[in-house]
Amino acid sequence: MNKLTLKGNWNELKGQLKQKYGDLTDNDLIYAEGKEDELLGTLQKKTGQSKDELKKMLFND
């Protein structure tokens, strides 16, 4: 999944992340084009996963 696909499926991914990590809020999951690194940093802090793990989960890299 690339960044364009992420944008199209973001609502679905947000729901999955909130189910898996109950302490994530809507503010934590704000996706803005060009701000992927900020999103990954926030998710990394909240989930304890590495950026590489998160990229695999979100972008299927």
PDB file of C-alpha atoms in Angstrom:
ATOM      1  CA  MET A   1       0.000   0.000   0.000  1.00  0.00           C
ATOM      2  CA  ASN A   2       1.447   3.372  -0.919  1.00  0.00           C
ATOM      3  CA  LYS A   3       0.715   6.784   0.537  1.00  0.00           C
ATOM      4  CA  LEU A   4      -2.106   7.419  -1.919  1.00  0.00           C
ATOM      5  CA  THR A   5      -3.776   4.162  -0.948  1.00  0.00           C
ATOM      6  CA  LEU A   6      -3.288   4.989   2.730  1.00  0.00           C
ATOM      7  CA  LYS A   7      -5.232   8.190   2.245  1.00  0.00           C
ATOM      8  CA  GLY A   8      -8.107   6.265   0.640  1.00  0.00           C
ATOM      9  CA  ASN A   9      -8.237   3.638   3.380  1.00  0.00           C
ATOM     10  CA  TRP A  10      -7.346   5.859   6.301  1.00  0.00           C
ATOM     11  CA  ASN A  11     -10.755   5.743   8.032  1.00  0.00           C
ATOM     12  CA  GLU A  12     -10.659   1.943   8.027  1.00  0.00           C
ATOM     13  CA  LEU A  13      -7.078   1.899   9.330  1.00  0.00           C
ATOM     14  CA  LYS A  14      -7.940   4.421  12.045  1.00  0.00           C
ATOM     15  CA  GLY A  15     -10.692   2.174  13.313  1.00  0.00           C
ATOM     16  CA  GLN A  16      -8.369  -0.832  13.393  1.00  0.00           C
ATOM     17  CA  LEU A  17      -5.680   1.111  15.248  1.00  0.00           C
ATOM     18  CA  LYS A  18      -8.160   2.414  17.821  1.00  0.00           C
ATOM     19  CA  GLN A  19      -9.418  -1.121  18.453  1.00  0.00           C
ATOM     20  CA  LYS A  20      -5.902  -2.508  18.815  1.00  0.00           C
ATOM     21  CA  TYR A  21      -4.548   0.409  20.864  1.00  0.00           C
ATOM     22  CA  GLY A  22      -7.386   1.710  23.016  1.00  0.00           C
ATOM     23  CA  ASP A  23      -5.468   4.752  24.257  1.00  0.00           C
ATOM     24  CA  LEU A  24      -5.247   6.316  20.777  1.00  0.00           C
ATOM     25  CA  THR A  25      -7.479   9.330  20.254  1.00  0.00           C
ATOM     26  CA  ASP A  26      -8.800  10.950  17.088  1.00  0.00           C
ATOM     27  CA  ASN A  27      -6.234  13.713  17.591  1.00  0.00           C
ATOM     28  CA  ASP A  28      -3.445  11.109  17.634  1.00  0.00           C
ATOM     29  CA  LEU A  29      -4.680   9.765  14.320  1.00  0.00           C
ATOM     30  CA  ILE A  30      -4.939  12.959  12.310  1.00  0.00           C
ATOM     31  CA  TYR A  31      -3.483  12.210   8.877  1.00  0.00           C
ATOM     32  CA  ALA A  32      -2.374  15.107   6.743  1.00  0.00           C
ATOM     33  CA  GLU A  33      -0.619  14.691   3.431  1.00  0.00           C
ATOM     34  CA  GLY A  34       3.095  15.347   3.852  1.00  0.00           C
ATOM     35  CA  LYS A  35       2.910  14.799   7.623  1.00  0.00           C
ATOM     36  CA  GLU A  36       3.490  11.035   7.639  1.00  0.00           C
ATOM     37  CA  ASP A  37       6.588  11.347   9.847  1.00  0.00           C
ATOM     38  CA  GLU A  38       4.636  13.264  12.503  1.00  0.00           C
ATOM     39  CA  LEU A  39       1.892  10.632  12.449  1.00  0.00           C
ATOM     40  CA  LEU A  40       4.447   7.819  12.719  1.00  0.00           C
ATOM     41  CA  GLY A  41       6.173   9.584  15.618  1.00  0.00           C
ATOM     42  CA  THR A  42       2.909   9.949  17.520  1.00  0.00           C
ATOM     43  CA  LEU A  43       1.958   6.325  16.874  1.00  0.00           C
ATOM     44  CA  GLN A  44       5.422   5.184  17.898  1.00  0.00           C
ATOM     45  CA  LYS A  45       5.116   6.952  21.251  1.00  0.00           C
ATOM     46  CA  LYS A  46       1.600   5.650  21.905  1.00  0.00           C
ATOM     47  CA  THR A  47       2.074   2.047  20.734  1.00  0.00           C
ATOM     48  CA  GLY A  48       5.713   1.354  21.550  1.00  0.00           C
ATOM     49  CA  GLN A  49       6.289  -0.042  18.068  1.00  0.00           C
ATOM     50  CA  SER A  50       9.194   0.994  15.872  1.00  0.00           C
ATOM     51  CA  LYS A  51       8.663   3.237  12.862  1.00  0.00           C
ATOM     52  CA  ASP A  52       9.567   0.305  10.612  1.00  0.00           C
ATOM     53  CA  GLU A  53       6.879  -1.877  12.214  1.00  0.00           C
ATOM     54  CA  LEU A  54       4.327   0.899  11.834  1.00  0.00           C
ATOM     55  CA  LYS A  55       5.282   1.533   8.207  1.00  0.00           C
ATOM     56  CA  LYS A  56       4.779  -2.157   7.447  1.00  0.00           C
ATOM     57  CA  MET A  57       1.382  -2.104   9.114  1.00  0.00           C
ATOM     58  CA  LEU A  58       0.204   1.121   7.462  1.00  0.00           C
ATOM     59  CA  PHE A  59       1.935   1.160   4.093  1.00  0.00           C
ATOM     60  CA  ASN A  60       2.710  -2.560   3.564  1.00  0.00           C
ATOM     61  CA  ASP A  61       6.317  -1.611   2.805  1.00  0.00           C
TER      62      ASP A  61
END
